[in-house]
Amino acid sequence: MLPLYLFTYFLVIFGYMETVKAKSPGSKAMITNNGLKYVKEKSPGFKTRITSNGFNYANRVAMDTLVANIRTFSVPDQHGESGSFQYDLTNLRVTGFTEPQSSILILPGAGLKWTANGAGVSMHGNFRYTFRKRWLPTIRGSGTFDISVYGLDFSINMIFGVDVNGRPTIAASGCSCGIYRVKIKFHGRWAWLYNLFSRLVENRVRKILINKICDIVTKQINEDMEKKLASLPVTIKIFGHFLLDYRLLQVPTFQSSYMETFHKGEISWLGDEREAPFQPHTLADIGDTQKMMYLWISDYMFNTLGYAAQMHNYLVLNITAADLPPNQRGILNTTCTSFLCFGNLIPQLQKNFPNSTVELNLFSGRPPTMNITPGELKVNCSGKIVLYARQNDKNRTYVMSTMATMETTVNVSVSNERVHGKINGIMLLLNVTDSAVGPINSRFIQILINSVLKAVLIPKINEFGNKGFPLPVTGKIRFVNTSLRLLKHTMVIETDLKYMG
Ligand SMILES: *[C@@H]1O[C@H](CO)[C@@H](O)[C@H](O)[C@H]1NC(C)=O
Ligand SMILES: *[C@@H]1O[C@H](CO)[C@@H](O)[C@H](O)[C@H]1NC(C)=O
Ligand SMILES: *[C@@H]1O[C@H](CO)[C@@H](O)[C@H](O)[C@H]1NC(C)=O
Ligand SMILES: *[C@@H]1O[C@H](CO)[C@@H](O)[C@H](O)[C@H]1NC(C)=O
Ligand SMILES: *[C@@H]1O[C@H](CO)[C@@H](O)[C@H](O)[C@H]1NC(C)=O
Ligand SMILES: *[C@@H]1O[C@H](CO)[C@@H](O)[C@H](O)[C@H]1NC(C)=O
Ligand SMILES: *[C@@H]1O[C@H](CO)[C@@H](O)[C@H](O)[C@H]1NC(C)=O
Ligand SMILES: *[C@@H]1O[C@H](CO)[C@@H](O)[C@H](O)[C@H]1NC(C)=O
C-alpha cells in the first residue's frame, strides 16, 4: 500500500512518461486530515518506516530501469502552431541517454524531494511544417531531425496527505528544471537552409522543454500517481470472513532519515465493521534506520480479530473421532485397549456407556487475547467444553461440562511477505463444572482433553498461522535480510527490499 506503492512508483515513475497525454486538470491532492470520517482519535495498530536506505535503493532501481528501457519508450507525436506556422513532429524515438546523478531526499516535516542532475537525451524524428499567410503562397517542408539535450537538471517536491477513505494523496510542488544546451540537426531537402537557423530554434526549444518537463512531471504526480493512490486497496479480506484494515490514520510524517505511515491495523468481521471496544497500546519505540523498511504490528491486530470472531460465534468447534488421525482415535473410546483413553481414566464412562466414543463441543467464552512481551508471544483462550458419549448414529448422551483456560506460546516468523505463527506449547487448565456420571477426576480429564486438543485444535490453529497475515506490500516487492523482534505489545519486522521488476 502506501509505502510500498510509493516505493514501486519511484521504480516505474519514468515508465509512465511514455503515456503522457494532455488531460483535463485532475483533482487536487488533499494535504490535511480534517476529513477522516472513520477515525476516532485512535492510536495506530500498524506502522511503517521507510528509511533513506530504502529511498536510495528505490532511486537506484528506478535509474537502472530507466536506462534499461529508455530506448523502447514511445514518445507521443507533437503538434504545434504559432501564428501562421504549424508543425508536426512524428515517429519520435530516443536514440541516446546519459544517466543523471539522482536521489530521493527526505524533506523533514514536509515530504520527499526528487532530484536528477546532468541527464542527457537524444532523439530522432520526422518533421513537417506549413507556413500560411493569406497574401503569400503557402510554404511547406518536411524531413527528419536529430535533437540532443545536454545537462538537464531537475528537481520536484512531493507532499503527502490522506483522503477521507484513508488512502494516501500526493501533490507536486516546487518543480524546477534547467537545460544547459539543446542541439538540433535537420536532414532532408532544405536541411542546409534549416541548419543555418538551428541555433535560433535550439534556444526556443530549450525554453519550451524547460517548461514542458515541469508540466509533464507535475501532471504525472498530480493526476496519474494521485489516481493510482486513490484506488489503492487499503483493506484486505482474510480467512474468508474477516477484513484487515490498513487505512491511514493521519498524514505520513517525515524525519531527517525516514518517512513513517500510521495505519489502523484492525481486523473486523466482513460486513460488520463495528470497531472493537478497546484501543491499541502505544507501539514500542525503536530508533533504528539501518534497514530499508520497518513494520510495526500491534497485538491489537490479533485482539480485534479475536473480538470479531467471538462476537460472530466463529470460535466454536465440535470434535468427533473422525477429526483425529486414525492412530489416535482410540483415545475417545469408552471401552479401551490402551492406557491413554477416556474409558480407562474415567471408569464411569466405561461402565455407563460401553462401546461408545466421546464427542466434544468447544465454545470460546470470551475473545482470545494476545500478549506480546519482549521475546515472547502468548495467546490466552478460555471457554466451555461439553462432552457427550455417542453409541451409534442416533444415540448421543450428555456426559459432563468443563470450564477451561488455555495459554499458548506462539513462534512467529516472516516469509513471503506474510507473518506466520506456529503454536509452540499449550498449557490447559480445566475444571469439571457439571457431571451426569458423578464426581470426576479433573486432572485425568485435563490430560485426556489436552491430548485431544493437541491432535485436533492445534493443527487447525496452525493452519491459519501457516496461511499467515498479509502485509501491505505490492506483488513486485520481496523482503530480504528480514528479521522479527518481539517488544512490548509489538512485533517489529526489519527488512531490506528487493524489487522483482
Ligand atoms: C456442534 O454440535 C452442536 C450440537 O451438539 C450443534 O448445535 C452445532 O451446530 C455444532 N457446531 C458446529 C460448528 O458444527
Ligand atoms: C477403540 O474402539 C475401536 C472400535 O470399538 C477399536 O477398534 C479400537 O481398537 C479401540 N482403540 C483403543 C485404543 O481402545
Ligand atoms: C442411548 O444410550 C444410553 C446410554 O448408553 C442408553 O441408556 C439409552 O437407552 C440409549 N437410547 C436409545 C434409544 O438407544
Ligand atoms: C462391546 O463390543 C464387543 C465387541 O464388539 C462385544 O463383545 C460386547 O458385548 C460389547 N459390549 C456391550 C456392553 O455392548
Ligand atoms: C494468560 O493466562 C495466564 C495463566 O492463566 C495468566 O497468567 C496471564 O496473565 C494471562 N494473560 C493474559 C494476557 O490474559
Ligand atoms: C477451577 O477451580 C478453581 C477453584 O474453584 C479456580 O480457582 C480456577 O480458576 C478454576 N479454573 C478454571 C479453568 O475455571
Ligand atoms: C519455537 O521456537 C523455539 C525457540 O526458538 C524452538 O526451540 C522451537 O522448536 C520452536 N517451535 C516450533 C513449533 O517451531
Ligand atoms: C542484506 O544485508 C547485507 C548486510 O547488511 C547487505 O550487504 C546486503 O546488501 C543486504 N541485501 C539486500 C538485498 O539489501
XYZ file of C-alpha atoms and ligand atoms in Angstrom:
613
model
C 0.000 0.000 0.000
C 1.179 3.465 0.558
C 4.814 2.962 1.414
C 5.428 0.126 -0.922
C 3.233 1.527 -3.571
C 5.216 4.702 -3.417
C 8.342 2.704 -3.496
C 7.334 0.888 -6.640
C 6.112 4.132 -8.041
C 9.588 5.522 -7.869
C 10.783 2.462 -9.621
C 8.471 2.989 -12.539
C 7.978 6.733 -12.500
C 9.648 7.101 -15.844
C 7.660 4.269 -17.251
C 4.535 6.381 -17.021
C 6.055 9.199 -19.014
C 5.507 7.359 -22.225
C 1.773 7.519 -21.774
C 1.612 11.225 -21.079
C -1.305 12.758 -22.934
C -2.928 16.099 -22.384
C -5.751 15.589 -19.898
C -8.189 17.823 -18.141
C -6.860 19.145 -14.838
C -7.119 16.438 -12.204
C -8.274 16.529 -8.641
C -6.176 18.429 -6.138
C -4.450 16.350 -3.544
C -5.751 16.997 -0.069
C -2.969 17.588 2.376
C -4.803 17.854 5.647
C -6.501 15.104 7.596
C -9.588 17.069 8.550
C -11.842 14.759 6.627
C -11.002 11.405 8.194
C -14.502 10.226 8.983
C -13.560 6.802 10.306
C -11.022 7.968 12.844
C -11.914 8.345 16.477
C -8.655 9.648 17.900
C -7.104 6.212 17.574
C -3.529 5.133 18.032
C -2.151 3.104 15.152
C -2.341 -0.687 15.216
C 0.176 -0.792 12.370
C 3.003 1.487 11.368
C 5.753 1.515 8.752
C 9.035 3.324 8.382
C 10.926 3.692 5.111
C 14.460 4.887 5.662
C 16.915 6.806 3.496
C 18.436 3.441 2.637
C 15.053 2.400 1.264
C 14.703 5.533 -0.816
C 18.269 5.227 -2.081
C 17.501 1.720 -3.240
C 14.263 2.858 -4.894
C 16.148 5.590 -6.689
C 18.871 3.161 -7.793
C 16.392 0.691 -9.252
C 14.396 3.498 -10.886
C 17.520 4.662 -12.687
C 18.522 1.148 -13.729
C 15.017 0.554 -15.037
C 15.079 3.822 -16.910
C 18.437 3.127 -18.506
C 17.362 -0.369 -19.497
C 14.097 0.737 -21.051
C 14.560 4.229 -22.384
C 15.163 3.197 -25.980
C 11.833 1.418 -26.099
C 9.857 4.431 -24.889
C 7.354 5.673 -27.403
C 7.212 9.435 -27.401
C 3.827 10.839 -28.452
C 3.630 12.828 -31.679
C 3.702 16.557 -31.164
C 1.591 19.103 -32.991
C 2.144 22.807 -32.533
C 1.319 26.139 -34.080
C 2.386 29.692 -33.608
C 0.661 32.323 -35.710
C 0.759 31.230 -39.320
C 3.237 28.483 -38.599
C 2.119 24.903 -37.949
C 4.308 21.905 -37.360
C 4.080 18.214 -36.630
C 6.769 16.048 -35.079
C 6.188 12.339 -35.607
C 7.918 8.972 -35.150
C 9.930 10.353 -32.277
C 12.267 7.866 -30.678
C 15.010 8.025 -28.120
C 18.452 7.278 -29.540
C 20.661 8.001 -26.557
C 20.577 8.678 -22.842
C 23.061 9.952 -20.263
C 22.205 8.791 -16.779
C 21.848 11.647 -14.305
C 23.087 11.862 -10.739
C 19.825 11.390 -8.933
C 18.438 10.995 -5.444
C 15.270 10.866 -3.420
C 15.763 13.079 -0.372
C 13.566 13.449 2.656
C 12.346 16.956 3.443
C 11.878 16.800 7.230
C 8.332 17.670 8.206
C 7.228 18.014 4.607
C 7.700 15.263 2.088
C 10.170 13.975 -0.449
C 12.375 15.731 -2.947
C 13.407 14.002 -6.115
C 16.398 15.463 -7.933
C 18.318 14.488 -11.042
C 21.331 16.357 -12.398
C 23.226 16.106 -15.645
C 20.820 13.984 -17.679
C 21.191 13.882 -21.433
C 18.752 12.620 -24.078
C 18.978 12.307 -27.847
C 16.001 11.737 -30.094
C 15.335 11.233 -33.767
C 12.095 12.103 -35.533
C 10.254 13.379 -38.596
C 9.064 16.935 -39.003
C 6.575 18.586 -41.298
C 5.545 22.230 -41.302
C 3.248 24.618 -43.120
C 3.504 28.371 -43.254
C 0.326 30.124 -44.431
C -0.294 33.821 -44.898
C -3.296 34.995 -46.888
C -1.358 37.057 -49.412
C 1.654 34.727 -49.715
C 1.984 31.317 -51.307
C 1.837 28.524 -48.713
C 5.233 27.198 -47.783
C 5.565 23.537 -46.803
C 8.510 21.421 -45.868
C 9.413 18.132 -44.216
C 12.352 15.959 -43.326
C 13.959 14.305 -40.356
C 15.902 15.705 -37.463
C 18.087 14.767 -34.520
C 17.801 16.576 -31.228
C 20.127 16.286 -28.229
C 19.517 17.706 -24.797
C 22.592 18.198 -22.596
C 22.902 18.987 -18.904
C 19.319 18.542 -17.861
C 18.848 19.279 -14.141
C 15.572 18.613 -12.479
C 14.003 18.666 -9.054
C 10.484 18.373 -7.663
C 8.931 18.066 -4.206
C 6.203 15.586 -3.342
C 3.870 16.440 -0.497
C 1.676 13.724 1.015
C -1.717 13.726 2.611
C -4.576 11.374 3.295
C -8.094 11.359 1.896
C -11.417 10.604 3.606
C -11.070 6.922 2.753
C -7.730 6.568 4.486
C -5.782 6.434 1.269
C -2.665 8.495 0.664
C -2.737 11.561 -1.532
C 0.166 13.222 -3.281
C 0.748 16.696 -4.695
C 3.751 18.015 -6.584
C 5.260 21.361 -5.733
C 8.330 23.454 -6.434
C 9.321 21.873 -9.731
C 12.468 23.308 -11.207
C 14.225 22.378 -14.410
C 17.290 23.615 -16.218
C 18.873 22.612 -19.544
C 22.438 23.514 -20.443
C 22.153 23.105 -24.181
C 19.894 21.758 -26.920
C 21.340 20.771 -30.295
C 19.229 20.178 -33.372
C 20.311 18.905 -36.773
C 17.944 18.684 -39.721
C 18.151 16.226 -42.602
C 16.274 16.424 -45.891
C 15.857 18.586 -48.948
C 16.287 22.014 -47.404
C 18.318 20.797 -44.437
C 21.290 23.044 -45.228
C 18.954 26.008 -45.036
C 17.230 24.920 -41.819
C 20.561 24.131 -40.218
C 21.570 27.759 -40.776
C 18.781 28.715 -38.406
C 19.049 25.798 -35.989
C 20.757 27.965 -33.374
C 17.607 30.091 -33.178
C 15.377 27.045 -32.975
C 17.601 25.404 -30.377
C 17.177 28.235 -27.923
C 13.450 28.306 -28.393
C 13.153 24.523 -27.983
C 15.298 24.733 -24.875
C 12.843 27.177 -23.277
C 9.814 25.132 -24.329
C 11.350 21.954 -22.924
C 12.227 23.568 -19.592
C 8.570 24.470 -19.071
C 7.204 21.306 -20.561
C 9.248 18.921 -18.420
C 7.928 20.502 -15.230
C 4.394 20.483 -16.639
C 4.637 16.819 -17.541
C 6.110 15.646 -14.260
C 3.772 17.813 -12.169
C 0.825 16.438 -14.101
C 2.162 12.889 -13.735
C 2.257 13.255 -9.988
C -0.941 15.272 -9.501
C -3.046 13.199 -11.865
C -1.708 9.762 -12.721
C 0.054 8.992 -9.479
C -2.707 10.599 -7.448
C -5.274 8.473 -9.273
C -3.287 5.295 -8.575
C -3.006 6.141 -4.901
C -6.723 6.918 -4.758
C -7.510 3.398 -5.946
C -5.127 1.541 -3.647
C -6.763 -1.316 -1.795
C -6.425 -0.365 1.876
C -8.420 -3.273 3.259
C -7.730 -6.966 2.683
C -10.129 -9.886 3.070
C -8.556 -12.617 5.189
C -9.515 -16.112 6.334
C -12.761 -15.908 4.365
C -14.739 -13.937 6.950
C -12.574 -11.047 8.101
C -11.414 -7.677 6.877
C -7.923 -6.392 7.668
C -7.946 -2.608 7.688
C -4.731 -0.809 6.713
C -6.320 2.623 6.238
C -4.155 5.581 7.112
C -4.997 7.366 10.349
C -3.028 10.511 9.615
C -0.710 12.226 7.193
C 2.657 10.447 6.801
C 5.464 12.058 8.756
C 8.982 12.847 7.580
C 12.056 12.885 9.826
C 15.563 13.585 8.602
C 16.319 9.937 7.843
C 12.947 8.248 7.417
C 9.304 8.536 6.487
C 6.590 6.954 8.641
C 2.995 5.949 7.928
C 0.364 5.213 10.577
C -2.407 2.737 9.881
C -5.486 1.482 11.642
C -4.310 -2.152 11.771
C -7.666 -3.522 12.866
C -9.467 -6.702 11.871
C -13.257 -6.822 11.733
C -15.961 -9.223 10.600
C -16.643 -8.908 6.891
C -19.858 -6.912 6.535
C -19.881 -5.765 10.155
C -17.188 -3.169 10.555
C -18.064 -2.160 14.094
C -14.938 -1.156 15.955
C -13.655 -3.208 18.829
C -14.392 -1.571 22.207
C -10.728 -1.287 23.131
C -7.695 0.648 21.916
C -4.233 -0.359 20.702
C -1.394 0.015 23.156
C 1.302 2.514 22.252
C 3.675 0.849 19.791
C 7.144 0.103 21.128
C 9.682 2.686 20.077
C 12.838 1.825 18.174
C 15.176 4.351 16.590
C 16.782 2.036 14.028
C 17.267 3.259 10.472
C 19.735 0.688 9.140
C 17.316 -1.490 7.192
C 15.291 -0.173 4.267
C 11.977 -0.737 5.953
C 10.457 -1.367 9.378
C 6.925 -2.565 10.086
C 5.250 -2.427 13.493
C 2.327 -4.743 14.232
C 0.425 -4.207 17.469
C -1.122 -7.137 19.341
C -4.262 -5.052 18.768
C -4.456 -6.551 15.277
C -4.857 -10.074 16.682
C -7.046 -8.946 19.549
C -9.543 -7.293 17.200
C -9.562 -10.498 15.142
C -10.349 -12.441 18.313
C -13.056 -9.973 19.253
C -14.766 -10.093 15.851
C -14.535 -13.883 15.806
C -16.067 -14.164 19.289
C -18.898 -11.718 18.508
C -19.868 -13.744 15.442
C -19.748 -17.158 17.128
C -16.841 -18.212 14.977
C -14.940 -19.756 17.878
C -16.859 -22.991 18.261
C -15.596 -26.421 17.344
C -17.086 -29.915 17.551
C -14.629 -32.768 17.797
C -15.567 -36.353 16.948
C -13.431 -39.442 16.412
C -13.367 -38.722 12.680
C -11.436 -35.481 13.358
C -8.497 -37.337 14.901
C -5.782 -39.115 12.964
C -6.754 -42.828 12.763
C -3.919 -43.926 15.056
C -5.103 -41.550 17.805
C -8.851 -42.067 17.567
C -8.862 -44.727 20.273
C -8.332 -42.083 22.936
C -12.054 -41.235 22.622
C -13.111 -44.875 23.290
C -15.110 -45.717 26.364
C -14.067 -49.376 26.077
C -10.305 -49.310 25.848
C -7.330 -51.334 24.790
C -4.737 -48.712 25.675
C -3.886 -46.573 28.695
C -4.450 -43.055 27.376
C -8.168 -43.457 26.765
C -11.374 -41.984 28.254
C -12.838 -45.323 29.348
C -9.656 -46.196 31.172
C -9.063 -42.951 33.047
C -12.762 -42.216 33.677
C -14.192 -45.606 34.715
C -17.777 -44.214 34.893
C -17.723 -43.827 31.117
C -16.705 -47.433 30.576
C -19.457 -48.512 32.939
C -22.332 -46.283 31.757
C -21.540 -46.023 28.025
C -19.640 -49.152 26.874
C -18.546 -49.401 23.229
C -19.131 -45.659 22.674
C -16.923 -42.762 21.637
C -16.643 -39.397 23.343
C -17.506 -36.203 21.437
C -16.523 -32.704 22.487
C -18.188 -29.339 21.801
C -15.900 -26.359 22.376
C -17.235 -22.821 22.871
C -14.951 -19.878 23.421
C -16.279 -17.907 26.388
C -14.539 -14.599 25.708
C -12.327 -13.230 22.928
C -8.862 -14.778 22.902
C -6.170 -12.284 23.817
C -2.625 -11.938 22.572
C 0.042 -10.609 24.830
C 3.454 -9.760 23.394
C 6.319 -9.204 25.792
C 9.985 -8.823 24.837
C 10.969 -12.070 23.163
C 7.681 -13.865 23.831
C 4.232 -14.096 22.299
C 1.331 -15.718 24.135
C -2.327 -16.214 23.374
C -4.911 -16.995 26.054
C -8.271 -18.569 25.358
C -10.999 -19.677 27.716
C -14.389 -21.277 27.416
C -16.581 -24.265 27.918
C -16.052 -27.827 26.775
C -19.095 -30.142 26.801
C -18.649 -33.899 26.496
C -21.081 -36.467 25.052
C -20.937 -40.230 24.627
C -22.018 -41.455 21.207
C -23.261 -45.042 20.940
C -24.325 -45.010 17.329
C -25.524 -42.598 14.672
C -28.764 -41.910 16.518
C -27.856 -42.076 20.207
C -25.731 -39.387 21.829
C -25.856 -38.764 25.590
C -24.673 -35.758 27.597
C -21.830 -36.646 29.970
C -20.319 -33.522 31.516
C -19.349 -29.845 31.208
C -15.991 -28.260 31.981
C -14.571 -24.739 32.103
C -11.139 -24.452 30.537
C -8.413 -21.900 30.087
C -5.619 -22.450 27.607
C -2.407 -20.476 27.460
C -0.420 -20.978 24.252
C 3.028 -19.764 23.357
C 3.420 -18.991 19.683
C 6.502 -18.820 17.465
C 6.177 -16.088 14.849
C 8.171 -15.657 11.668
C 8.039 -13.748 8.400
C 8.168 -15.358 4.981
C 6.736 -14.483 1.586
C 5.864 -11.022 2.937
C 3.458 -12.529 5.476
C 3.610 -13.042 9.223
C 3.233 -16.689 10.187
C 2.515 -18.212 13.563
C 3.042 -21.690 14.950
C 1.951 -22.904 18.353
C 4.967 -23.930 20.364
C 3.264 -25.123 23.531
C -0.081 -25.177 25.291
C -0.985 -25.134 28.938
C -4.528 -26.272 29.652
C -6.285 -25.765 32.985
C -9.677 -27.317 33.405
C -12.459 -27.806 35.999
C -15.434 -30.083 35.722
C -18.466 -27.872 36.425
C -21.251 -30.379 35.879
C -21.384 -34.161 35.537
C -24.086 -36.709 34.655
C -21.900 -39.569 35.891
C -20.948 -38.431 39.394
C -17.625 -36.976 40.613
C -14.854 -36.935 38.051
C -11.104 -36.505 38.456
C -10.316 -33.094 36.859
C -6.618 -33.980 36.480
C -7.379 -37.031 34.314
C -9.924 -35.160 32.223
C -7.325 -32.463 31.721
C -4.740 -34.969 30.471
C -7.254 -36.514 28.069
C -8.585 -33.241 26.672
C -5.081 -31.856 26.378
C -4.204 -34.781 24.090
C -7.343 -34.320 22.014
C -6.667 -30.584 21.565
C -3.090 -31.281 20.539
C -4.344 -33.703 17.910
C -7.207 -31.576 16.547
C -7.347 -27.941 17.668
C -3.659 -27.080 17.496
C -3.232 -28.296 13.893
C -6.371 -26.302 12.967
C -4.977 -23.117 14.513
C -1.598 -23.754 12.896
C -3.362 -23.971 9.540
C -4.368 -20.317 9.974
C -0.896 -19.478 11.229
C 0.519 -21.142 8.172
C -1.631 -19.035 5.837
C -0.384 -16.009 7.702
C -1.291 -12.368 7.933
C -0.787 -10.436 4.721
C 1.309 -7.296 4.980
C 0.600 -4.270 2.817
C 3.151 -4.920 0.091
C 2.731 -4.964 -3.650
C 3.341 -8.056 -5.687
C 6.690 -6.930 -7.041
C 8.404 -6.281 -3.703
C 10.230 -9.022 -1.836
C 11.619 -8.910 1.674
C 15.294 -9.815 2.110
C 17.509 -9.800 5.203
C 14.314 -9.987 7.224
C 14.083 -10.439 10.961
C 11.339 -10.130 13.516
C 11.570 -8.782 17.049
C 9.042 -9.080 19.852
C 8.768 -5.978 22.032
C 6.128 -4.784 24.458
C 2.704 -5.242 22.745
C 4.508 -5.004 19.412
C 6.053 -7.124 16.677
C 8.671 -5.281 14.653
C 9.741 -6.565 11.247
C 13.031 -5.201 9.962
C 13.805 -5.825 6.353
C 15.631 -4.844 3.219
C 13.659 -4.854 -0.010
C 14.142 -6.259 -3.447
C 12.196 -5.163 -6.475
C 11.384 -8.045 -8.814
C 10.928 -5.916 -11.946
C -21.756 -28.654 17.244
O -22.716 -29.502 17.761
C -23.878 -28.870 18.261
C -24.747 -29.905 18.876
O -24.034 -30.698 19.739
C -24.586 -28.171 17.154
O -25.704 -27.482 17.673
C -23.637 -27.188 16.494
O -24.216 -26.620 15.375
C -22.345 -27.865 16.093
N -21.429 -26.848 15.694
C -20.645 -26.956 14.639
C -19.748 -25.817 14.364
O -20.670 -27.964 13.938
C -11.363 -48.098 20.073
O -12.546 -48.725 19.634
C -12.444 -49.288 18.350
C -13.817 -49.845 17.953
O -14.591 -50.131 19.051
C -11.406 -50.403 18.375
O -11.271 -50.938 17.085
C -10.072 -49.781 18.822
O -9.080 -50.770 18.929
C -10.222 -49.076 20.125
N -8.970 -48.388 20.413
C -8.490 -48.261 21.650
C -7.160 -47.579 21.772
O -9.098 -48.673 22.616
C -28.859 -44.293 24.368
O -27.694 -44.595 25.179
C -27.907 -44.550 26.565
C -26.609 -44.759 27.244
O -25.920 -45.831 26.681
C -28.941 -45.614 26.950
O -29.203 -45.524 28.327
C -30.223 -45.359 26.163
O -31.122 -46.398 26.406
C -29.940 -45.318 24.690
N -31.132 -44.916 23.957
C -31.519 -45.491 22.831
C -32.791 -45.007 22.240
O -30.880 -46.403 22.346
C -18.905 -54.283 23.074
O -18.402 -54.790 21.836
C -17.847 -56.093 21.967
C -17.240 -56.482 20.645
O -17.897 -55.857 19.591
C -18.914 -57.064 22.416
O -18.361 -58.324 22.617
C -19.513 -56.582 23.743
O -20.597 -57.386 24.122
C -19.994 -55.148 23.624
N -20.394 -54.698 24.925
C -21.568 -54.109 25.128
C -21.848 -53.751 26.560
O -22.321 -53.843 24.221
C -2.869 -15.771 30.315
O -3.059 -16.818 31.231
C -2.044 -16.910 32.206
C -2.295 -18.170 33.026
O -3.663 -18.421 33.167
C -2.072 -15.666 33.047
O -1.050 -15.706 34.000
C -1.862 -14.461 32.138
O -1.985 -13.275 32.877
C -2.862 -14.444 31.031
N -2.507 -13.406 30.102
C -3.402 -12.620 29.540
C -2.876 -11.595 28.593
O -4.614 -12.714 29.773
C -11.053 -24.168 38.689
O -11.495 -24.045 40.008
C -10.592 -23.347 40.857
C -11.145 -23.434 42.241
O -12.515 -23.198 42.262
C -10.467 -21.911 40.347
O -9.557 -21.218 41.142
C -9.969 -21.936 38.916
O -9.945 -20.628 38.393
C -10.876 -22.793 38.074
N -10.286 -22.932 36.777
C -10.974 -22.791 35.663
C -10.194 -23.026 34.419
O -12.158 -22.490 35.632
C 9.783 -22.308 18.608
O 10.982 -21.653 18.947
C 11.777 -22.353 19.871
C 12.926 -21.476 20.283
O 13.433 -20.794 19.185
C 12.249 -23.651 19.239
O 13.038 -24.382 20.147
C 11.023 -24.451 18.865
O 11.397 -25.630 18.195
C 10.069 -23.657 18.005
N 8.845 -24.407 17.891
C 8.188 -24.592 16.762
C 6.900 -25.341 16.866
O 8.576 -24.146 15.698
C 21.491 -7.788 3.225
O 22.311 -7.343 4.286
C 23.694 -7.264 3.964
C 24.435 -6.889 5.221
O 23.881 -5.750 5.810
C 23.905 -6.267 2.845
O 25.253 -6.229 2.484
C 23.082 -6.681 1.643
O 23.165 -5.715 0.634
C 21.622 -6.832 2.036
N 20.877 -7.358 0.906
C 19.979 -6.625 0.250
C 19.346 -7.294 -0.907
O 19.687 -5.500 0.586
